[in-house]
Coordinates of C-alpha atoms in Angstrom, one line a residue:
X1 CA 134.9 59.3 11.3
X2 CA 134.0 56.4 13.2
X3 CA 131.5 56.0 16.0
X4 CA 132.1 54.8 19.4
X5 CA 130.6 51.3 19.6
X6 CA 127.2 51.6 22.1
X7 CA 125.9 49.6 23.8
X8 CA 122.4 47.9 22.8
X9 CA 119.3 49.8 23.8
X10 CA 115.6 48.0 24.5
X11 CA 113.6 48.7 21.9
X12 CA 110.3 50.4 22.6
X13 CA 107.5 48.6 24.5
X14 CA 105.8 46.5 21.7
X15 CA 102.3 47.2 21.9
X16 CA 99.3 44.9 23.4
X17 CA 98.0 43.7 20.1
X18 CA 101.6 43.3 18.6
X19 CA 102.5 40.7 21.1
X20 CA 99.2 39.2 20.7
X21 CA 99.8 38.8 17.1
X22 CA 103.2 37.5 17.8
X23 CA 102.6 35.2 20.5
X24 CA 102.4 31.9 18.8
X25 CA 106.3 32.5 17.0
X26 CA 108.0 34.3 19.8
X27 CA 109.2 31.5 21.4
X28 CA 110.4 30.2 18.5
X29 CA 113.1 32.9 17.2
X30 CA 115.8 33.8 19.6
X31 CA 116.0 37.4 20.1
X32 CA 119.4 39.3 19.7
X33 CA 120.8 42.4 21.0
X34 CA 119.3 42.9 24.0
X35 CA 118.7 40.3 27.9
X36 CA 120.1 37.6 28.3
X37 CA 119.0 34.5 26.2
X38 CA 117.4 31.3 28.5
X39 CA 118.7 27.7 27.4
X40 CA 116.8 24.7 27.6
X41 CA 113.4 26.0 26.9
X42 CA 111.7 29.4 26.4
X43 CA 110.7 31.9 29.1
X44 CA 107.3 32.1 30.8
X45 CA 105.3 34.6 28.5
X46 CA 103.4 36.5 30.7
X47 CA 100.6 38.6 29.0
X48 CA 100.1 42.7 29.0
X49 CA 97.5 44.0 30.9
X50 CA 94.4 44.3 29.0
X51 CA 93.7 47.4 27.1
X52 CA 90.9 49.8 26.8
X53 CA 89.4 47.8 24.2
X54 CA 89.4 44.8 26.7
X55 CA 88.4 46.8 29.4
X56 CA 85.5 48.0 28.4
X57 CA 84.4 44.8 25.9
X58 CA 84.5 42.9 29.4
X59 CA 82.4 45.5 31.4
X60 CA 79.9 45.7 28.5
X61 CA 79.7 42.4 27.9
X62 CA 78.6 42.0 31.6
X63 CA 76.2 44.2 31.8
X64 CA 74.5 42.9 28.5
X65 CA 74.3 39.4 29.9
X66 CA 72.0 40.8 32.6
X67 CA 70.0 42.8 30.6
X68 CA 69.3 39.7 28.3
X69 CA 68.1 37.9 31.2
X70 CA 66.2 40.7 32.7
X71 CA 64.4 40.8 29.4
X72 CA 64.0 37.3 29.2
X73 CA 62.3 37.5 33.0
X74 CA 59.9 40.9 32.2
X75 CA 58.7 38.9 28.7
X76 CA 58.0 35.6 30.9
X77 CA 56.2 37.6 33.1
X78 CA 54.0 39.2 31.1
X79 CA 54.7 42.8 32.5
X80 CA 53.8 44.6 29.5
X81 CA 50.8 44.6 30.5
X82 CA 49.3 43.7 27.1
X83 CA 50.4 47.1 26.1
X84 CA 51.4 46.7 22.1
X85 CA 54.5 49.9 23.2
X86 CA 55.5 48.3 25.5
X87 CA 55.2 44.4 24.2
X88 CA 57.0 45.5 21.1
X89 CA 59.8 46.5 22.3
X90 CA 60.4 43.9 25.2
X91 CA 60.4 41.6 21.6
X92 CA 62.5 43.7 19.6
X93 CA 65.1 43.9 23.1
X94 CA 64.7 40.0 23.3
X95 CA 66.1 39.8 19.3
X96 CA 68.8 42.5 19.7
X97 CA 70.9 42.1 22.8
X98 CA 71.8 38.9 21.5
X99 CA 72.9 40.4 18.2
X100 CA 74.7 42.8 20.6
X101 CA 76.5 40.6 22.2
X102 CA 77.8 38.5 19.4
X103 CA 79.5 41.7 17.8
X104 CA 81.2 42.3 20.8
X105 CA 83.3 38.8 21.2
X106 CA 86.5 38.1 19.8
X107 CA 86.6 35.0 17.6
X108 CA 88.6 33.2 20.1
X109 CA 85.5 34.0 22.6
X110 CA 82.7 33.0 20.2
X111 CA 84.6 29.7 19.5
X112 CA 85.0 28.7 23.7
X113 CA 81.2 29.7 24.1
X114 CA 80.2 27.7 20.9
X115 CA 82.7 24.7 22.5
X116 CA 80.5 25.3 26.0
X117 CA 77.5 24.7 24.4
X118 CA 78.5 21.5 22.8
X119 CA 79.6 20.2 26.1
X120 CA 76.7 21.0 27.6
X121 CA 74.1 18.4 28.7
X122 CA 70.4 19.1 26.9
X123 CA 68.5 21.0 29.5
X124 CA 70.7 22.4 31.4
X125 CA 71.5 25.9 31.4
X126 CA 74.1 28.6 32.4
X127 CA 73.1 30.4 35.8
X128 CA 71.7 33.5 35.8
X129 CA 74.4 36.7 36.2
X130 CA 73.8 38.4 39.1
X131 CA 71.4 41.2 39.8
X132 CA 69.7 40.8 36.6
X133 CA 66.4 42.6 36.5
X134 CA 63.7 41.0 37.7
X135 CA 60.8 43.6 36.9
X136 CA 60.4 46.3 33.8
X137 CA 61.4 49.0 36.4
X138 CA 64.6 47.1 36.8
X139 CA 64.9 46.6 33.0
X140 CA 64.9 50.3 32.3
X141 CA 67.5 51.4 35.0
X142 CA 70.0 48.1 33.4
X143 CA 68.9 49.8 30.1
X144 CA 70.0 53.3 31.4
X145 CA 73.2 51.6 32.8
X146 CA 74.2 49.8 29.6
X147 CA 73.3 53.7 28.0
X148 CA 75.6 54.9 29.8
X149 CA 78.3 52.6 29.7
X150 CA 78.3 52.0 26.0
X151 CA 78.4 56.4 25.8
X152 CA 81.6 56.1 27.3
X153 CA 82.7 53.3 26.1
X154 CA 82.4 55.5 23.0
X155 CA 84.8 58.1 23.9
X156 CA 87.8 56.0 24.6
X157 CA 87.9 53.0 22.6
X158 CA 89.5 52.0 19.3
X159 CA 87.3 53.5 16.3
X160 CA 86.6 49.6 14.8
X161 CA 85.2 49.0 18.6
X162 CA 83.4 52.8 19.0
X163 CA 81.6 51.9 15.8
X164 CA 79.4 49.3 17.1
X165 CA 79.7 50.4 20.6
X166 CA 77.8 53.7 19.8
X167 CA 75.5 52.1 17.8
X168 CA 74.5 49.6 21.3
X169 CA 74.3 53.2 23.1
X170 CA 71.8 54.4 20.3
X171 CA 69.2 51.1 20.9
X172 CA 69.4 51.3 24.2
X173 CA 68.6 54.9 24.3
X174 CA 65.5 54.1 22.1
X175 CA 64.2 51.1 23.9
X176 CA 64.7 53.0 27.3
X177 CA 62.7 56.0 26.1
X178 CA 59.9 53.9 24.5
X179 CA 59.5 51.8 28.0
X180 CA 59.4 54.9 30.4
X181 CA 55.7 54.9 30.0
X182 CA 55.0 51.8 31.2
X183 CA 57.9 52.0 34.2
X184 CA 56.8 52.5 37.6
X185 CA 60.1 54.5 38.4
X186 CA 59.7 58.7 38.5
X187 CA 61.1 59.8 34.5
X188 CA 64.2 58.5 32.7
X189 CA 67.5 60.2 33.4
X190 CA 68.8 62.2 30.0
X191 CA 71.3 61.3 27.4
X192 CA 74.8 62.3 28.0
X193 CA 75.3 65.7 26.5
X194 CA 78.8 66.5 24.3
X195 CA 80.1 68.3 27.2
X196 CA 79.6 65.3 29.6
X197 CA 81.6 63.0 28.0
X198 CA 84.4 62.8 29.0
X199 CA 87.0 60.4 29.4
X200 CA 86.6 58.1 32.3
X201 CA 89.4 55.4 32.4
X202 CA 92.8 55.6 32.4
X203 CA 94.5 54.2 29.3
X204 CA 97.0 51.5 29.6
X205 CA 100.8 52.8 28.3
X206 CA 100.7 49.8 25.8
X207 CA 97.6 51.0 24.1
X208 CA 98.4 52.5 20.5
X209 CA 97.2 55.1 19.8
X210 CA 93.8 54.6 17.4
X211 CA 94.0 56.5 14.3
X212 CA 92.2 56.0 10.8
X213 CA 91.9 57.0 7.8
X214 CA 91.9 60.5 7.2
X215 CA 89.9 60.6 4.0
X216 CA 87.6 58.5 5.7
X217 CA 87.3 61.1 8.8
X218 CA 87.4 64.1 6.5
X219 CA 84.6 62.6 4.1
X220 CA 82.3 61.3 6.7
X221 CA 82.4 64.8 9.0
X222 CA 81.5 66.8 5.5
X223 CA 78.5 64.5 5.0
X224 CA 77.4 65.0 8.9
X225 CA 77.4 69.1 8.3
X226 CA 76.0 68.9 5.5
X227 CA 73.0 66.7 6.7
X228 CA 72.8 68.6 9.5
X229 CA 72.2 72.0 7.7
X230 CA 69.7 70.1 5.4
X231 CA 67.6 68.7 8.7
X232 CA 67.4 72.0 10.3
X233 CA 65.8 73.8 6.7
X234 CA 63.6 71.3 6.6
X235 CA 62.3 71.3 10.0
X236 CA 62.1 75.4 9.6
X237 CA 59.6 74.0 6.5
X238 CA 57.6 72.0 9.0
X239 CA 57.6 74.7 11.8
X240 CA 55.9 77.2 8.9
X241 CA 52.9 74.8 8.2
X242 CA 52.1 73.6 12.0
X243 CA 51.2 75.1 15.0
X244 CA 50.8 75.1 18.7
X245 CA 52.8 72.5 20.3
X246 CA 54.2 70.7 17.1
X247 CA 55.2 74.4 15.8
X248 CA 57.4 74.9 19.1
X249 CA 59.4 71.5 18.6
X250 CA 60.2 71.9 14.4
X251 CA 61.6 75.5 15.6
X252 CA 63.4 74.2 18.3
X253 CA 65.0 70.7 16.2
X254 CA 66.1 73.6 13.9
X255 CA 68.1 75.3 16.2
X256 CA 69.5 71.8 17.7
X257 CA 70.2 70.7 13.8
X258 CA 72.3 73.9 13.2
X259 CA 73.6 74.2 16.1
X260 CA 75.0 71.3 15.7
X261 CA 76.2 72.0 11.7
X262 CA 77.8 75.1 13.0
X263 CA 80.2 73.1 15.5
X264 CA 80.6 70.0 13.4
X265 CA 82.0 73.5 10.4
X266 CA 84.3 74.4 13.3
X267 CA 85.9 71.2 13.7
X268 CA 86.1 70.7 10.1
X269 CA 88.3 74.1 9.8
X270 CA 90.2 73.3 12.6
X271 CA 91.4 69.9 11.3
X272 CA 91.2 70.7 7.9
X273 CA 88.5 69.0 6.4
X274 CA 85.9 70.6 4.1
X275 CA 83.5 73.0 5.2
X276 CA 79.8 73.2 4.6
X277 CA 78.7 76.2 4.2
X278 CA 74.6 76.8 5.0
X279 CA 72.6 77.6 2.1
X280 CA 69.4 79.7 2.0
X281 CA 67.3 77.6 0.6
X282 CA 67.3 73.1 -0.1
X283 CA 65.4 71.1 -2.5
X284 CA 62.6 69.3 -0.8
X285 CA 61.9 65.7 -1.0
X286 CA 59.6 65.5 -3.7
X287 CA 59.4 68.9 -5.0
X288 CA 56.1 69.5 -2.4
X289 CA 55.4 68.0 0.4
X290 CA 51.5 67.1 1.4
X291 CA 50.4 65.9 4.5
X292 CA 51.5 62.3 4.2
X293 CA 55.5 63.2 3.0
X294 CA 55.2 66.2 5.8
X295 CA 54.6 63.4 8.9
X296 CA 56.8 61.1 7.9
X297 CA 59.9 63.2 6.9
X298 CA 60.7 63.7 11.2
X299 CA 61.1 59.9 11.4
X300 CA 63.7 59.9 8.1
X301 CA 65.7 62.5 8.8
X302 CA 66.2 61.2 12.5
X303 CA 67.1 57.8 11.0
X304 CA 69.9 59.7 8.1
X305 CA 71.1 61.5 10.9
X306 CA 71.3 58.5 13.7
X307 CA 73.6 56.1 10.8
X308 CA 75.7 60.1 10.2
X309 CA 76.6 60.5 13.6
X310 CA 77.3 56.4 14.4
X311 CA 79.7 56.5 11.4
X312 CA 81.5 59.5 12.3
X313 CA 82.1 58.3 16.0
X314 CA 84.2 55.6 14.3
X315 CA 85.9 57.6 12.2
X316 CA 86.8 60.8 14.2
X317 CA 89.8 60.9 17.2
X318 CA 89.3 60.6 20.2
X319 CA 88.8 64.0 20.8
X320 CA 86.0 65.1 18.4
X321 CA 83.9 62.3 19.3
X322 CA 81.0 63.6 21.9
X323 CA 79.1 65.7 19.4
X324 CA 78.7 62.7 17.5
X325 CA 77.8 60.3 20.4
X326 CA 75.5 62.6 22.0
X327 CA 73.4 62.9 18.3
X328 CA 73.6 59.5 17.7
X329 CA 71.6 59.2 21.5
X330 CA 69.6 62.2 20.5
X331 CA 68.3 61.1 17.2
X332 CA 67.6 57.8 19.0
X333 CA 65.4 59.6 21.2
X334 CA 63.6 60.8 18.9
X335 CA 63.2 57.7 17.0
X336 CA 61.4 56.1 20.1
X337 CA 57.5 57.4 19.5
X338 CA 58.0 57.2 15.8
X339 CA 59.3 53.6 15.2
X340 CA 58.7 50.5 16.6
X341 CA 61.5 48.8 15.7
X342 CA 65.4 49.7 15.2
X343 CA 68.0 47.7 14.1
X344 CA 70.0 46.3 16.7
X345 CA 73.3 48.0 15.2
X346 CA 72.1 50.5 13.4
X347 CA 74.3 51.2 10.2
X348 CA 76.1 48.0 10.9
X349 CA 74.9 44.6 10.1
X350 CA 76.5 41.6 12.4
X351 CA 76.3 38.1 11.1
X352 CA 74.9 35.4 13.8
X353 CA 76.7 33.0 15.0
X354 CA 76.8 29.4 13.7
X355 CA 74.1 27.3 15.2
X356 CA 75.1 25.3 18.3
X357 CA 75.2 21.2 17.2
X358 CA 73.5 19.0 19.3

């Protein structure tokens, strides 16, 4: 039996990267079926709106200029005060918020920056963003800003973007905590926790949807319980042979640590991936620990746990990413007193960009 002829229908709304992708050969091919078809010369394209990813890259990338040269300002300054905290990590914020920055451009960007460079006279120099931090006191709250920021950033965007967006969120949180001490302003405001992040921006219709692999997300969340589980024993170990103060925080990181394991088993049930079950006991490192293995094994299971939950913000939907985000801030946290350094992406490495030619 036949069908009545109908007439042509637009296709669906081609999404912000598709056009992008097909930009350069659109006005090329004629398109059939659907509007009407302009002689003489193709139509004015006229771009989508930007999408989250955009959004957010442009915001960040901002506010990162102005921490760089708040940095730059406090190091020329000399407001460390000679303390070797503080010093060290003014020098280790001077070498990553570059690195930061850099993984946050699109090639096309990297290229036009390298090109403005070039065409630059020697000496002279781009002006200074605005309301860039002109004291340490100013550099934490940019710090806590760019925290913040990248945190939510984190819930929304693409996984390839949330990836090395949390990761920016993680070093900040650990520079911020490490240069409280030597701020002038009254404490450091906290982390995000799970339940605060929450979407903040709406998401543009042509946005696709960002969904990966799901042996990836499956294989990645069974590794987080699993670690999980494995800190919080071992910090029940630590709590049994300290005391005091020190006693107190082992017993309350192993709550945190399966507290955490518990939720991350939930999620894994729910969207069917495996499920870790807690065992009694776990090998040690070692076999024993003495004193030496015993202080240092905080400051590695922190650092495990900080490249865990980094990975599985990349991997998961949108949805079951706060957990992860908030860890990865946590862990961070923790990190600050213990290490005096962090890479500037931790988990992810970022290649620099060629050298500028004169």
């Amino acid at each position: 039996m036949s069908r009545p002829a109908l007439p042509p229908c637009p296709a669906p709304a081609p999404s912000r990267r598709l056009l992008l992708r097909t930009a350069g050969v659109a006005v090329l091919l004629p398109l059939t079926g659907c509007g009407r078809i302009a002689l003489g010369g193709p139509e004015e394209y006229t771009p989508p709106p930007p999408g989250i990813d955009d959004l957010y890259r442009h915001d960040l990338l901002e506010l990162l200029e102005r921490t760089i040269v708040g940095t730059a300002r406090v190091a020329a300054a000399d407001a460390a005060d000679g303390e070797p905290l503080l010093s060290s990590t003014v020098a280790a914020l001077s070498a990553a918020l570059p690195v930061q920055r850099t993984a946050l451009l699109t090639g096309a960007e990297a290229e036009k920056q390298r090109g403005a460079g070039e065409g630059r006279a020697p000496g002279q120099a781009s002006p200074p963003p605005a309301e860039a931090p002109t004291d340490l006191p100013g550099l934490v709250d940019a710090l806590v800003r760019l925290r913040e920021l990248a945190a939510s950033a984190a819930r929304q965007v693409s996984g390839s973007l949330a990836r090395p967006v949390v990761a920016i969120a993680a070093h900040t949180a650990w520079a911020a905590r490490r240069l409280r001490g030597g701020a002038s302003s009254a404490g450091l405001a906290p982390s995000p926790t799970a339940d605060e992040l929450v979407p903040t921006r709406e998401v543009p219709a042509t946005d696709p949807p960002s969904i990966g692999a799901e042996s990836d997300y499956h294989s990645t969340l069974e590794r987080a319980q699993l670690e999980e589980w494995y800190a919080g024993f071992l910090h029940e170990v630590l709590a049994a042979r300290s005391e005091d103060a020190a006693r107190q925080q082992h017993l309350e990181l192993t709550a945190l640590h399966r507290e955490r394991a518990a939720e991350l088993g939930r999620i894994a049930e729910e969207d069917g991936a495996p499920v870790v079950t807690r065992q009694a006991v776990y090998a040690i490192p070692g076999g024993t620990l003495d004193a030496q293995s015993a202080a240092e094994l905080p400051t590695l299971l922190a650092q495990g746990l900080l490249v865990d939950h980094i990975a599985l913000v990349g991997a998961a939907p949108f949805e079951r990413r706060p957990l992860s985000i908030a860890a990865a801030l946590q862990e961070a946290e923790l990190l600050a007193p213990r290490v005096d350094r962090l890479d500037p992406l931790p988990s992810l490495e970022v290649e620099p960009p060629p050298p500028v030619q004169e």
